[in-house]
XYZ file of C-alpha atoms in Angstrom:
341
model
C 226.238 124.242 149.064
C 224.416 125.286 145.946
C 221.667 127.890 145.902
C 218.786 125.389 145.490
C 219.864 123.305 148.532
C 220.247 126.384 150.700
C 216.850 127.687 149.582
C 215.179 124.369 150.427
C 216.674 124.401 153.939
C 215.450 127.943 154.540
C 211.980 126.963 153.366
C 211.928 124.005 155.756
C 213.037 126.244 158.646
C 210.327 128.774 157.820
C 207.692 126.019 157.700
C 208.829 124.615 161.056
C 208.779 128.082 162.638
C 205.265 128.692 161.323
C 204.095 125.332 162.659
C 205.612 126.035 166.072
C 203.961 129.454 166.202
C 200.651 127.902 165.231
C 200.926 125.271 167.951
C 201.760 127.938 170.540
C 198.681 129.938 169.520
C 196.421 126.905 169.860
C 197.817 126.131 173.304
C 197.323 129.697 174.514
C 193.872 130.242 172.951
C 190.716 129.452 174.985
C 189.444 125.952 174.241
C 186.023 127.252 173.164
C 187.662 129.293 170.406
C 189.047 126.197 168.658
C 185.817 125.850 166.730
C 182.427 127.388 166.415
C 180.266 126.668 169.438
C 178.260 124.503 169.454
C 179.931 121.798 167.396
C 178.165 118.929 169.188
C 174.897 118.379 171.147
C 174.281 120.448 174.275
C 172.807 118.874 177.418
C 170.203 120.650 179.577
C 170.107 118.943 182.963
C 166.710 119.014 184.676
C 167.260 118.249 188.380
C 163.759 116.816 188.825
C 161.711 113.962 187.398
C 160.004 114.197 184.030
C 156.541 115.721 183.909
C 156.993 118.571 186.373
C 157.095 122.268 185.549
C 160.919 122.327 185.364
C 160.864 119.508 182.829
C 158.000 121.057 180.844
C 159.858 124.356 180.436
C 163.159 122.690 179.527
C 161.444 120.605 176.856
C 159.724 123.706 175.513
C 163.065 125.515 175.164
C 165.225 122.645 173.860
C 163.806 122.477 170.297
C 163.895 126.270 170.015
C 167.595 126.348 170.902
C 168.262 123.381 168.607
C 166.802 125.345 165.684
C 168.667 128.509 166.599
C 172.113 126.911 166.915
C 171.885 124.002 164.476
C 172.826 121.458 167.148
C 170.597 119.281 169.278
C 169.811 120.458 172.831
C 168.994 117.342 174.867
C 167.029 117.293 178.137
C 168.591 115.036 180.770
C 166.529 114.374 183.931
C 168.733 113.861 187.018
C 166.376 113.973 190.006
C 167.185 113.705 193.695
C 167.649 115.609 196.969
C 165.417 118.533 196.087
C 167.296 119.251 192.869
C 170.754 118.995 194.421
C 171.825 115.859 192.534
C 171.360 117.353 189.079
C 172.707 120.736 190.139
C 175.885 119.122 191.462
C 176.408 117.324 188.149
C 176.340 120.635 186.281
C 178.477 122.442 188.864
C 181.225 119.861 188.323
C 180.914 119.715 184.504
C 183.402 121.364 182.104
C 182.662 125.060 181.561
C 182.637 124.725 177.778
C 178.972 125.502 177.111
C 177.908 121.898 176.516
C 176.215 121.321 179.894
C 173.478 123.636 181.175
C 171.100 123.505 184.140
C 167.420 124.379 184.306
C 167.608 125.775 187.816
C 164.698 126.719 190.073
C 163.780 128.782 193.101
C 164.507 125.591 195.050
C 167.984 124.853 193.703
C 169.181 128.467 193.712
C 166.902 130.325 196.115
C 165.967 127.937 198.925
C 168.326 124.966 199.212
C 171.380 126.948 200.254
C 169.529 127.956 203.434
C 167.617 124.712 203.878
C 170.390 122.103 203.559
C 173.160 122.298 206.182
C 175.740 121.006 203.692
C 175.677 121.140 199.895
C 178.268 119.526 197.605
C 178.319 122.717 195.531
C 177.804 126.464 195.959
C 174.654 127.627 194.115
C 176.176 131.087 193.654
C 179.917 130.604 193.118
C 179.719 127.422 191.035
C 177.305 128.759 188.397
C 176.958 131.606 185.950
C 173.343 132.732 185.393
C 172.212 132.847 181.766
C 168.567 133.904 181.859
C 165.318 133.537 183.746
C 163.084 131.488 181.447
C 159.768 131.867 183.251
C 158.097 132.597 186.556
C 155.199 130.444 187.706
C 152.901 131.761 190.420
C 151.770 129.488 193.175
C 148.051 129.554 193.828
C 146.432 129.723 197.250
C 143.609 127.230 196.942
C 141.056 125.397 199.051
C 138.792 122.444 198.614
C 135.662 124.065 197.158
C 133.171 122.349 199.460
C 135.289 123.029 202.546
C 135.515 126.720 201.677
C 131.735 126.903 201.257
C 131.081 125.114 204.554
C 133.319 127.578 206.417
C 131.937 130.571 204.504
C 135.425 131.421 203.215
C 135.017 133.360 199.979
C 138.309 135.242 199.825
C 141.697 135.759 201.494
C 140.304 138.133 204.131
C 137.732 135.530 205.165
C 140.489 132.930 205.320
C 142.726 135.060 207.551
C 139.820 135.853 209.873
C 138.914 132.171 210.257
C 142.518 130.966 210.623
C 143.315 133.519 213.340
C 140.104 132.735 215.225
C 140.693 128.978 214.936
C 144.455 128.375 215.147
C 145.449 124.889 214.023
C 141.989 123.866 212.818
C 143.005 124.263 209.186
C 145.736 122.055 207.732
C 148.093 123.166 204.977
C 149.238 120.610 202.427
C 152.548 120.861 200.569
C 154.678 118.812 198.203
C 157.276 118.374 200.947
C 159.057 120.258 203.707
C 161.164 123.105 202.398
C 159.636 123.220 198.919
C 158.472 126.519 197.432
C 154.894 125.333 198.002
C 155.563 124.827 201.713
C 157.522 128.048 202.172
C 154.911 130.154 200.353
C 152.488 129.031 203.050
C 155.001 129.742 205.804
C 155.522 133.255 204.444
C 151.737 133.772 204.461
C 151.523 132.545 208.063
C 154.355 134.759 209.278
C 152.973 137.899 207.603
C 149.400 137.386 208.827
C 150.113 135.954 212.259
C 147.920 132.953 211.486
C 148.596 129.291 212.147
C 147.825 126.213 210.048
C 149.080 122.688 210.647
C 151.571 121.786 207.927
C 151.171 118.371 206.303
C 154.065 117.544 203.944
C 153.407 115.037 201.140
C 155.804 113.280 198.797
C 155.007 115.508 195.837
C 152.131 117.666 194.594
C 150.218 114.671 193.204
C 149.283 112.985 196.497
C 148.734 116.377 198.153
C 146.252 117.342 195.446
C 144.438 114.030 195.838
C 143.829 114.834 199.505
C 142.860 118.406 198.634
C 140.248 117.186 196.170
C 139.114 114.492 198.603
C 138.577 117.024 201.375
C 141.307 115.656 203.664
C 143.507 118.736 203.232
C 142.210 122.295 203.546
C 144.603 124.720 201.870
C 147.617 124.534 199.579
C 149.941 127.013 197.858
C 150.556 124.852 194.797
C 152.373 125.630 191.534
C 149.643 126.863 189.213
C 150.246 124.410 186.323
C 149.748 121.421 188.661
C 146.392 122.645 189.975
C 144.943 124.284 186.876
C 142.819 121.297 185.861
C 141.237 120.919 189.318
C 140.543 124.652 189.546
C 138.957 124.712 186.098
C 136.935 121.622 187.041
C 135.571 123.291 190.191
C 137.063 120.815 192.674
C 139.392 123.491 194.062
C 138.756 127.208 194.476
C 141.585 129.656 193.835
C 141.599 132.398 196.484
C 144.668 134.211 195.162
C 147.886 133.818 193.212
C 151.178 134.388 194.984
C 152.889 136.430 192.246
C 153.238 140.229 192.272
C 150.899 140.460 189.273
C 147.763 138.550 188.318
C 148.233 135.476 186.189
C 146.985 135.714 182.584
C 145.850 132.099 183.017
C 143.507 133.151 185.881
C 142.877 136.840 185.221
C 139.918 137.098 187.623
C 141.887 135.744 190.583
C 143.597 138.495 192.629
C 147.119 138.403 193.963
C 147.654 137.651 197.649
C 148.803 141.254 198.110
C 145.659 142.626 196.448
C 143.311 140.384 198.409
C 145.055 140.343 201.769
C 145.161 143.971 202.789
C 147.986 145.834 204.597
C 149.307 142.728 206.382
C 150.263 141.142 203.055
C 151.730 144.190 201.341
C 154.729 143.082 199.293
C 153.828 139.384 199.423
C 155.431 137.552 196.501
C 156.279 133.864 196.400
C 156.484 132.783 192.797
C 158.365 129.745 191.639
C 160.838 130.415 188.857
C 162.943 128.492 186.376
C 166.074 129.613 184.562
C 169.127 128.450 182.648
C 172.549 128.420 184.278
C 175.986 127.111 183.273
C 179.090 126.042 185.207
C 181.156 128.964 186.518
C 183.749 130.111 184.014
C 181.654 129.398 180.928
C 182.733 132.020 178.340
C 180.631 135.169 178.315
C 180.245 134.915 174.537
C 178.420 131.590 174.873
C 176.333 132.788 177.825
C 175.221 135.897 175.947
C 174.383 133.997 172.769
C 172.166 131.543 174.648
C 170.423 134.360 176.510
C 169.727 136.243 173.293
C 168.214 133.195 171.601
C 166.078 132.336 174.637
C 164.836 135.917 174.792
C 164.048 135.858 171.078
C 162.171 132.558 171.363
C 160.174 133.662 174.407
C 159.076 136.738 172.475
C 157.350 134.739 169.733
C 153.536 134.489 169.865
C 153.586 130.682 169.696
C 155.922 130.272 172.690
C 154.127 132.909 174.727
C 150.791 131.233 174.063
C 152.215 127.836 175.055
C 153.653 129.046 178.354
C 150.864 131.429 179.342
C 148.300 128.652 178.877
C 150.117 126.746 181.632
C 150.271 129.757 183.918
C 153.965 130.420 183.230
C 155.089 134.008 182.628
C 157.979 134.200 180.090
C 161.044 136.303 180.919
C 164.368 136.059 179.035
C 166.166 138.716 181.101
C 169.911 139.424 180.959
C 172.544 137.402 182.866
C 173.146 140.364 185.199
C 169.426 140.758 185.906
C 169.061 137.047 186.550
C 172.064 137.095 188.921
C 170.475 139.929 190.902
C 167.161 138.042 190.986
C 168.883 134.931 192.399
C 170.648 136.972 195.071
C 167.399 138.655 196.145
C 165.544 135.337 196.198
C 168.201 133.660 198.339
C 168.063 136.462 200.908
C 164.260 136.363 201.044
C 163.921 132.595 201.359
C 166.776 132.278 203.853
C 164.730 134.442 206.223
C 161.575 132.388 205.585
C 163.462 129.135 206.236
C 164.875 130.525 209.492
C 161.577 131.960 210.695
C 159.570 128.844 209.819
C 162.076 126.341 211.162
C 161.619 124.332 207.950
C 163.755 121.196 207.695
C 164.356 118.646 204.950
C 162.461 115.353 205.238
């Protein structure tokens, strides 16, 4: 064997060894590290129909994330079963950062206690990314009805409701929704009673509120803003811990209700989550970009005008928020006896 033949064989062996080592590295490396994430479009699943607050917030965030990461973030509406259909899709999706969920107080704070069986675990099957925004509910009455009963504020309302149990009816967007349970929390803390009338969504409930067929509702603020501004409904209080910048003259339920309502807080909230096991690097990058976007004047103006309060907190803070919300609403569900329709 001459020197050149021997040298060629050694070179081939070295090349094969290098190739084998490279293949072993690729097999052992996490799949997300095989390229820069994101290398293709990212889907944000909205577990409700288009046009609602969840959808509005997702569509506000999607273009911001598209600009930040150089890939398209696409909103995908998958409605059904109080948000459970869309949530289940995300829970069972690959944990590679390409499928996200715009979760809500319903999907991750209420449904676990409300539904006897869920096809997924809202806690174990997801990793929280960030709370996008909180939206206060607003305690509102038909304006003419409030005037006829001489109800000018929350204290007047409590006094009338306790003196006339069952004479006032309470509209909601459906049994077990945040709108319904905000009212149940109010009833349990004040010892008052109103007849609950569940509707198939906020739209028909608001029609009856405006028409005078329903007396009180704890609606999401963005849905009712137009009717409040138009004078058809009167806002007695907002259900958040702080006043809403969109209705700065309207007190919180805690402020207006006195000692019985100390600590009352029943905001709706909306946040991004990913399937459990999604790499922390991806989770943190998304959170940082959402936080950055929510801090811009243009985004803050857009959300605050709708009554939404931007957040952008850390994954750990959001996880703690979800845990606290589940504990709170589980008690409300139990105490109210709320059931799904």
